[in-house]
Coordinates of C-alpha atoms and ligand atoms in Angstrom, one line a residue:
X1 CA -51.6 109.4 -223.2
X2 CA -55.3 110.7 -222.1
X3 CA -58.4 108.9 -223.8
X4 CA -60.4 112.1 -223.2
X5 CA -57.9 113.9 -225.7
X6 CA -58.2 110.9 -228.4
X7 CA -62.2 111.2 -228.3
X8 CA -61.8 114.9 -228.5
X9 CA -59.4 114.2 -231.6
X10 CA -61.8 112.0 -233.2
X11 CA -64.7 114.3 -232.2
X12 CA -62.8 117.3 -234.3
X13 CA -62.5 115.1 -237.5
X14 CA -58.9 114.3 -236.9
X15 CA -57.1 111.1 -237.8
X16 CA -55.3 108.8 -235.2
X17 CA -51.8 107.7 -235.7
X18 CA -50.5 104.2 -235.2
X19 CA -49.6 104.7 -231.4
X20 CA -52.8 106.3 -230.5
X21 CA -54.8 103.1 -232.2
X22 CA -52.4 100.8 -230.4
X23 CA -52.9 102.4 -227.0
X24 CA -56.4 103.0 -227.5
X25 CA -57.3 99.1 -228.6
X26 CA -55.0 97.4 -226.0
X27 CA -56.5 99.6 -223.1
X28 CA -59.5 98.4 -224.0
X29 CA -59.0 95.3 -224.1
X30 CA -57.1 94.8 -221.1
X31 CA -60.0 96.9 -219.1
X32 CA -57.9 100.2 -218.8
X33 CA -59.9 102.4 -220.5
X34 CA -63.8 102.3 -219.2
X35 CA -66.8 101.6 -221.6
X36 CA -68.3 104.9 -221.5
X37 CA -65.1 106.4 -223.0
X38 CA -65.1 103.8 -225.5
X39 CA -68.3 104.3 -226.5
X40 CA -68.1 107.9 -226.9
X41 CA -64.9 107.5 -229.2
X42 CA -66.9 104.7 -231.4
X43 CA -69.6 107.3 -231.6
X44 CA -67.0 109.9 -233.1
X45 CA -65.9 107.6 -235.4
X46 CA -69.3 106.9 -236.4
X47 CA -69.5 110.5 -237.4
X48 CA -66.3 111.8 -238.2
X49 CA -65.2 108.2 -240.1
X50 CA -61.3 106.9 -240.3
X51 CA -59.1 107.0 -243.4
X52 CA -57.7 103.7 -244.5
X53 CA -54.5 104.1 -242.5
X54 CA -56.6 104.2 -239.4
X55 CA -58.8 101.5 -240.5
X56 CA -55.5 99.5 -241.4
X57 CA -54.2 100.0 -237.8
X58 CA -57.0 99.7 -236.0
X59 CA -58.1 96.2 -237.7
X60 CA -54.2 95.4 -236.9
X61 CA -54.6 96.4 -233.5
X62 CA -57.7 94.1 -232.8
X63 CA -56.0 91.1 -234.3
X64 CA -53.0 91.7 -231.8
X65 CA -55.5 91.7 -229.1
X66 CA -55.7 88.1 -229.2
X67 CA -54.3 84.6 -230.9
X68 CA -53.6 84.5 -234.6
X69 CA -54.1 81.1 -236.2
X70 CA -50.6 80.3 -237.8
X71 CA -50.5 77.9 -240.7
X72 CA -46.7 78.1 -240.9
X73 CA -46.2 74.4 -239.5
X74 CA -48.8 72.5 -241.2
X75 CA -46.6 72.6 -244.5
X76 CA -50.0 73.2 -247.0
X77 CA -49.1 73.0 -250.3
X78 CA -51.5 76.0 -251.2
X79 CA -52.2 79.3 -249.0
X80 CA -55.6 79.3 -246.9
X81 CA -58.2 81.0 -248.4
X82 CA -61.7 82.6 -246.7
X83 CA -64.7 83.5 -248.1
X84 CA -66.8 85.8 -246.1
X85 CA -70.7 86.9 -246.4
X86 CA -71.8 89.9 -244.7
X87 CA -75.2 88.0 -244.2
X88 CA -78.9 88.1 -245.1
X89 CA -81.8 85.8 -245.6
X90 CA -81.6 82.5 -246.9
X91 CA -77.4 82.9 -247.5
X92 CA -76.3 79.3 -247.4
X93 CA -73.3 79.7 -250.1
X94 CA -70.8 78.9 -247.3
X95 CA -72.2 75.4 -247.3
X96 CA -72.0 74.5 -250.7
X97 CA -69.4 76.9 -252.0
X98 CA -66.6 75.8 -249.2
X99 CA -66.6 72.3 -250.0
X100 CA -66.5 73.3 -253.7
X101 CA -63.6 75.4 -253.4
X102 CA -61.5 72.8 -251.5
X103 CA -62.3 70.5 -254.7
X104 CA -60.8 73.2 -256.5
X105 CA -57.5 72.8 -254.4
X106 CA -57.9 75.9 -252.0
X107 CA -57.5 75.3 -248.4
X108 CA -60.5 76.9 -246.2
X109 CA -60.2 77.0 -242.4
X110 CA -63.2 78.9 -241.7
X111 CA -64.7 80.4 -238.7
X112 CA -68.2 80.8 -238.6
X113 CA -71.0 82.6 -236.6
X114 CA -74.4 81.7 -235.6
X115 CA -77.9 83.4 -236.7
X116 CA -79.6 86.6 -235.1
X117 CA -82.7 88.3 -236.0
X118 CA -83.7 88.2 -239.9
X119 CA -80.4 86.6 -240.5
X120 CA -79.3 83.1 -240.6
X121 CA -76.0 81.6 -239.4
X122 CA -73.9 78.9 -241.2
X123 CA -73.0 77.1 -237.8
X124 CA -76.7 76.9 -237.1
X125 CA -77.3 75.7 -240.6
X126 CA -74.8 72.9 -240.5
X127 CA -75.9 71.9 -237.0
X128 CA -79.1 70.4 -238.6
X129 CA -77.4 67.9 -240.4
X130 CA -77.5 65.0 -237.5
X131 CA -74.0 64.8 -235.7
X132 CA -72.2 67.6 -237.5
X133 CA -69.6 69.0 -234.7
X134 CA -68.6 72.4 -234.7
X135 CA -66.7 72.6 -231.7
X136 CA -63.4 71.1 -232.7
X137 CA -60.2 72.1 -231.0
X138 CA -57.8 74.0 -232.8
X139 CA -54.9 71.4 -233.3
X140 CA -57.9 69.1 -234.8
X141 CA -59.2 72.0 -237.1
X142 CA -55.9 72.9 -238.7
X143 CA -55.2 69.0 -239.1
X144 CA -58.4 68.5 -241.0
X145 CA -57.7 71.5 -243.3
X146 CA -54.4 69.9 -244.0
X147 CA -55.8 66.6 -244.7
X148 CA -58.9 67.4 -246.6
X149 CA -58.8 71.1 -247.5
X150 CA -61.7 72.3 -245.2
X151 CA -63.0 72.6 -241.6
X152 CA -65.2 74.9 -240.4
X153 CA -65.7 75.9 -236.7
X154 CA -67.5 78.3 -234.5
X155 CA -65.5 81.8 -233.5
X156 CA -62.9 81.1 -230.6
X157 CA -62.9 83.3 -227.9
X158 CA -58.9 83.7 -227.8
X159 CA -59.2 85.3 -231.7
X160 CA -59.8 89.0 -231.8
X161 CA -61.3 89.7 -228.0
X162 CA -61.2 93.4 -228.7
X163 CA -63.2 93.3 -231.7
X164 CA -65.7 91.1 -229.5
X165 CA -65.9 93.7 -226.5
X166 CA -66.1 96.8 -229.0
X167 CA -68.5 95.1 -230.9
X168 CA -70.7 94.6 -228.1
X169 CA -70.6 97.7 -226.9
X170 CA -71.2 99.3 -230.1
X171 CA -74.3 97.1 -230.4
X172 CA -75.8 98.8 -226.9
X173 CA -74.5 102.3 -227.7
X174 CA -75.7 102.7 -231.5
X175 CA -72.6 102.7 -233.3
X176 CA -72.3 99.6 -235.2
X177 CA -73.5 100.7 -238.8
X178 CA -70.2 102.7 -239.1
X179 CA -68.4 101.4 -242.2
X180 CA -64.6 101.8 -240.6
X181 CA -66.2 99.8 -237.5
X182 CA -67.7 97.4 -239.3
X183 CA -65.0 96.9 -242.3
X184 CA -62.2 96.6 -239.3
X185 CA -64.5 94.2 -237.1
X186 CA -64.7 91.9 -239.8
X187 CA -61.4 92.0 -241.7
X188 CA -59.9 91.6 -237.9
X189 CA -61.4 88.1 -237.7
X190 CA -60.3 87.3 -241.2
X191 CA -56.6 88.1 -240.9
X192 CA -56.7 86.6 -237.5
X193 CA -57.6 83.0 -238.8
X194 CA -54.8 83.1 -240.9
X195 CA -56.4 84.0 -244.5
X196 CA -54.3 85.0 -246.9
X197 CA -56.8 85.3 -250.0
X198 CA -60.0 86.9 -249.1
X199 CA -63.5 86.7 -251.4
X200 CA -66.5 89.3 -249.8
X201 CA -69.7 88.6 -250.6
X202 CA -71.2 92.1 -249.5
X203 CA -75.1 92.0 -249.5
X204 CA -77.2 95.0 -250.5
X205 CA -80.6 95.4 -249.9
X206 CA -83.6 95.2 -247.4
X207 CA -82.1 91.9 -246.3
X208 CA -78.9 93.0 -245.5
X209 CA -77.0 95.0 -242.8
X210 CA -75.9 97.9 -245.8
X211 CA -79.4 99.0 -247.4
X212 CA -78.0 101.1 -250.3
X213 CA -75.7 100.2 -253.0
X214 CA -73.5 103.1 -252.3
X215 CA -72.8 102.4 -249.1
X216 CA -72.4 98.5 -249.6
X217 CA -69.7 99.3 -252.2
X218 CA -68.1 101.8 -249.4
X219 CA -67.9 99.0 -247.3
X220 CA -66.3 97.1 -249.8
X221 CA -63.5 99.2 -250.5
X222 CA -62.8 99.5 -246.9
X223 CA -62.6 96.1 -246.4
X224 CA -60.6 95.5 -249.5
X225 CA -58.2 98.4 -248.7
X226 CA -57.6 97.0 -245.2
X227 CA -56.8 93.2 -246.6
X228 CA -54.5 94.5 -249.6
X229 CA -53.2 97.0 -247.2
X230 CA -51.9 93.8 -244.5
X231 CA -50.9 92.0 -247.7
X232 CA -54.3 89.8 -248.2
X233 CA -55.0 89.4 -251.7
X234 CA -58.8 90.9 -251.3
X235 CA -61.6 91.0 -254.1
X236 CA -65.2 91.9 -253.3
X237 CA -68.6 91.2 -254.8
X238 CA -71.7 93.2 -253.9
X239 CA -74.8 91.0 -254.4
X240 CA -78.5 91.7 -254.4
X241 CA -80.5 90.9 -250.8
X242 CA -83.5 92.8 -251.6
X243 CA -84.9 89.5 -252.4
X244 CA -84.1 86.4 -250.2
X245 CA -81.3 84.2 -251.6
X246 CA -82.4 80.8 -253.3
X247 CA -86.1 79.3 -252.6
X248 CA -85.3 78.2 -248.9
X249 CA -85.1 80.0 -245.8
X250 CA -84.6 78.1 -242.1
X251 CA -81.5 75.7 -241.4
X252 CA -82.4 72.3 -242.6
X253 CA -84.4 73.6 -245.7
X254 CA -81.4 75.8 -246.7
X255 CA -78.9 72.9 -246.4
X256 CA -80.8 70.5 -248.7
X257 CA -80.9 73.6 -251.2
X258 CA -77.2 73.9 -250.6
X259 CA -76.9 69.8 -251.2
X260 CA -78.9 70.2 -254.5
X261 CA -76.2 72.6 -255.7
X262 CA -73.6 70.1 -255.7
X263 CA -75.8 67.5 -257.2
X264 CA -75.9 70.1 -259.9
X265 CA -79.6 70.2 -259.6
X266 CA -79.5 73.6 -257.5
X267 CA -80.9 76.8 -258.5
X268 CA -78.9 78.8 -261.5
X269 CA -78.4 81.6 -259.2
X270 CA -76.9 79.8 -256.5
X271 CA -74.4 78.3 -258.7
X272 CA -73.8 81.1 -260.6
X273 CA -72.7 82.8 -257.1
X274 CA -70.7 80.2 -255.7
X275 CA -68.8 79.8 -259.3
X276 CA -68.0 83.6 -259.3
X277 CA -66.3 83.7 -255.5
X278 CA -64.5 80.4 -256.0
X279 CA -63.0 81.7 -259.5
X280 CA -62.1 84.9 -257.7
X281 CA -60.5 83.1 -254.8
X282 CA -58.6 80.7 -257.3
X283 CA -57.5 83.8 -259.0
X284 CA -55.9 85.6 -255.9
X285 CA -54.3 82.3 -255.0
X286 CA -52.8 82.2 -258.3
X287 CA -52.5 85.2 -260.5
X288 CA -51.3 83.5 -263.5
X289 CA -55.1 82.2 -264.0
X290 CA -57.3 83.9 -266.4
X291 CA -60.9 84.7 -264.5
X292 CA -62.1 82.7 -267.5
X293 CA -60.0 79.5 -267.4
X294 CA -60.7 79.8 -263.2
X295 CA -64.3 79.5 -264.0
X296 CA -64.1 76.6 -266.5
X297 CA -62.0 74.6 -263.8
X298 CA -64.4 75.4 -261.0
X299 CA -67.1 74.3 -263.0
X300 CA -65.6 71.1 -263.9
X301 CA -65.2 70.3 -260.5
X302 CA -68.8 71.0 -259.7
X303 CA -70.2 69.0 -262.9
X304 CA -67.3 66.1 -262.3
X305 CA -68.9 65.4 -259.0
X306 CA -65.5 66.2 -257.1
X307 CA -67.4 69.0 -255.3
X308 CA -69.9 66.6 -254.0
X309 CA -67.5 64.3 -252.8
X310 CA -65.8 67.2 -251.0
X311 CA -68.7 67.4 -248.8
X312 CA -69.2 63.9 -248.1
X313 CA -65.6 63.7 -246.7
X314 CA -66.2 67.2 -245.0
X315 CA -69.5 65.8 -243.2
X316 CA -68.0 62.7 -242.2
X317 CA -64.7 64.5 -241.1
X318 CA -66.8 66.6 -238.4
X319 CA -69.0 63.6 -237.2
X320 CA -71.8 64.3 -239.6
X321 CA -74.0 61.4 -241.0
X322 CA -73.0 61.7 -244.7
X323 CA -75.9 59.9 -246.0
X324 CA -77.8 63.2 -245.8
X325 CA -75.4 64.3 -248.9
X326 CA -76.6 61.6 -251.3
X327 CA -80.1 62.0 -250.1
X328 CA -81.0 65.1 -248.6
X329 CA -84.6 64.4 -248.4
X330 CA -83.7 62.5 -245.1
X331 CA -83.0 65.6 -243.4
X332 CA -85.5 66.5 -240.4
X333 CA -88.0 69.0 -241.9
X334 CA -91.3 69.8 -240.4
X335 CA -93.8 67.9 -241.9
X336 CA -96.8 70.4 -241.4
X337 CA -96.8 72.5 -244.1
X338 CA -99.1 75.9 -244.5
X339 CA -99.3 77.5 -248.1
X340 CA -99.4 81.4 -248.5
X341 CA -101.8 82.5 -251.2
X342 CA -101.8 85.5 -253.4
X343 CA -104.4 88.0 -252.8
X344 CA -104.4 89.3 -256.3
X345 CA -103.2 88.5 -259.8
X346 CA -100.4 90.1 -261.1
X347 CA -96.3 90.4 -261.5
X348 CA -94.6 89.7 -258.1
X349 CA -92.6 93.2 -257.8
X350 CA -90.9 92.9 -254.2
X351 CA -90.3 90.4 -251.9
X352 CA -88.9 92.1 -248.7
X353 CA -85.9 89.8 -247.7
X354 CA -85.9 91.3 -244.0
X355 CA -89.5 90.7 -243.5
X356 CA -89.4 87.2 -244.6
X357 CA -86.5 86.4 -242.9
X358 CA -88.3 87.6 -239.3
X359 CA -91.0 85.4 -240.6
X360 CA -88.6 82.2 -240.8
X361 CA -87.4 83.5 -237.3
X362 CA -91.0 83.5 -235.8
X363 CA -91.8 80.1 -236.9
X364 CA -88.4 79.4 -234.9
X365 CA -85.6 79.0 -237.8
X366 CA -84.1 82.4 -236.0
X367 CA -83.3 83.8 -232.7
X368 CA -84.6 87.0 -231.4
X369 CA -82.4 87.0 -228.8
X370 CA -79.1 85.5 -228.4
X371 CA -80.0 83.1 -226.0
X372 CA -83.1 81.8 -228.1
X373 CA -83.4 78.1 -229.0
X374 CA -83.9 77.3 -232.4
X375 CA -85.5 74.6 -234.3
X376 CA -83.7 73.5 -237.6
X377 CA -86.9 71.6 -239.2
X378 CA -89.1 75.1 -239.6
X379 CA -88.8 77.5 -242.2
X380 CA -90.1 78.9 -245.6
X381 CA -90.1 77.6 -249.2
X382 CA -90.2 80.2 -251.7
X383 CA -92.6 79.2 -254.5
X384 CA -92.3 82.6 -256.5
X385 CA -89.7 85.0 -258.0
X386 CA -89.8 88.9 -258.5
X387 CA -91.1 89.4 -262.2
X388 CA -93.0 86.3 -262.1
X389 CA -96.6 86.4 -262.9
X390 CA -99.3 84.8 -260.4
X391 CA -102.6 84.1 -260.1
X392 CA -105.1 85.1 -257.3
X393 CA -105.2 82.2 -254.9
X394 CA -101.9 80.9 -256.2
X395 CA -99.2 79.8 -253.4
X396 CA -96.9 82.5 -252.8
X397 CA -94.5 80.2 -250.3
X398 CA -94.9 77.2 -247.9
X399 CA -94.5 77.7 -244.4
X400 CA -92.9 74.6 -242.6
X401 CA -94.0 74.7 -239.3
X402 CA -94.2 72.6 -236.1
X403 CA -97.0 75.1 -234.0
X404 CA -99.7 75.8 -236.4
X405 CA -100.7 79.1 -234.5
X406 CA -97.4 80.3 -235.0
X407 CA -97.8 79.7 -239.1
X408 CA -101.3 81.3 -239.0
X409 CA -99.9 84.5 -237.7
X410 CA -97.4 84.8 -240.6
X411 CA -99.8 84.4 -243.5
X412 CA -100.9 88.1 -243.3
X413 CA -97.3 89.3 -242.9
X414 CA -96.0 87.5 -245.5
X415 CA -98.9 88.7 -247.8
X416 CA -98.1 92.1 -247.1
X417 CA -94.3 91.9 -247.6
X418 CA -94.6 90.2 -251.3
X419 CA -96.2 92.9 -253.5
X420 CA -98.1 92.3 -256.5
X421 CA -98.5 94.8 -259.5
X422 CA -100.2 94.8 -262.6
X423 CA -96.7 96.1 -264.2
X424 CA -93.6 94.2 -264.4
X425 CA -90.6 95.4 -261.7
X426 CA -87.5 96.0 -262.9
X427 CA -85.4 92.6 -261.5
X428 CA -82.3 93.5 -260.3
X429 CA -79.3 90.8 -261.0
X430 CA -77.7 89.2 -258.4
X431 CA -74.3 90.3 -259.0
X432 CA -74.2 93.9 -258.5
X433 CA -70.7 95.2 -258.6
X434 CA -67.1 93.7 -258.0
X435 CA -64.3 95.8 -256.0
X436 CA -60.9 95.2 -255.6
X437 CA -58.0 97.6 -255.1
X438 CA -58.0 98.8 -258.9
X439 CA -61.5 100.0 -258.4
X440 CA -64.9 99.6 -258.8
X441 CA -66.5 97.5 -261.6
X442 CA -70.6 97.8 -261.8
X443 CA -73.3 95.4 -263.7
Ligands
LIG1 N1 -70.3 91.7 -238.4 C1 -68.9 92.0 -237.7 O1 -68.3 90.9 -237.6 N2 -68.8 93.4 -237.1 C2 -69.7 94.3 -237.6 O2 -69.2 95.3 -236.9 C3 -70.9 94.3 -238.2 C4 -71.1 92.9 -238.5

């Protein structure tokens, strides 16, 4: 086989067969195919797309390029499930939903990533809990899942190395935003980690990877097809990321807000999102459940304190200071606060999620470049919601900062990105659509 023939084939809009994809991905992984040819091929995929058989095979080949987490020896009384978000601003869902799901009897062996640009990372957020370790050896990771139903670690380098190499290449050659490549990249990591049931939270809007609802649905459909094609029960929800999720943006602030959900004093939207995703997982794992029965069981596990107790167990198991769960105000959060006032009276029309995420990043909560060091204490607390009426001078948000000059520089940027109008806007719901093997339901 010659790489140039495969590039031309894809350039001309033809589909690859399984042998070609195996040759291509394993060859690239072993260094037998040079970056220039691989980037030409990725660009051809960007323009020509892939059918569902190609996406499934590409995913499988990326899985085969590395190790697969094997749960078969652990005698788990249930199957390993996973919840994945495509990422956004203020997305702390995993922090409260993962222990909540484990309290419902699900097994979550999760691998997560760090934040970059306007989006935060679950690992960074969890590291604002004093002592919390995210680098457990694989054996300890699996043992913890067996013992308490939940463990979360950083992505190991042995998993899907072909994806890591291809993703880095796409990043510098302009082919990240390709639905088949994103879908196979995300799903290869879920499959390699051994998840048998997967619920995907596909964010849509200004703070998301996918800015339009249509593209988000296409991405969700691609991932569901891949998951189901590989025998994993897979469901996706399209959720609104036109505005930040919840009130807090920034690492320790988000952990505090996540813990509040488990204390049953959290925001309605966060609670609703968690309950929706966990109920889907329960039904995926046990199809005899109706979604309504699953939901009432899930809510019971929140209201009776089981989810909160599971968070204590989880944090303790990973070396963290569990007292922060009972008193999240002890998390280290910047004491210096600057209010951002509204410049006029009116209705909050939009809160640009990406811009707010970038403001939090510049305060020190995120990374502009991979090597940047973050400050877990800083961030933004939103004080207003889309559709709310505000008076001129009323604070829109609070900036928690360590360097006053950085906070001051964000005031006018944030004011420019929270638009106020004399007409109330149409407020889109958080839950926009649901995608499963049978189709798309829009809300
Ligand atoms: N996240 C991934 O893991 N892969 C992509 O290609 C894009 C986002």
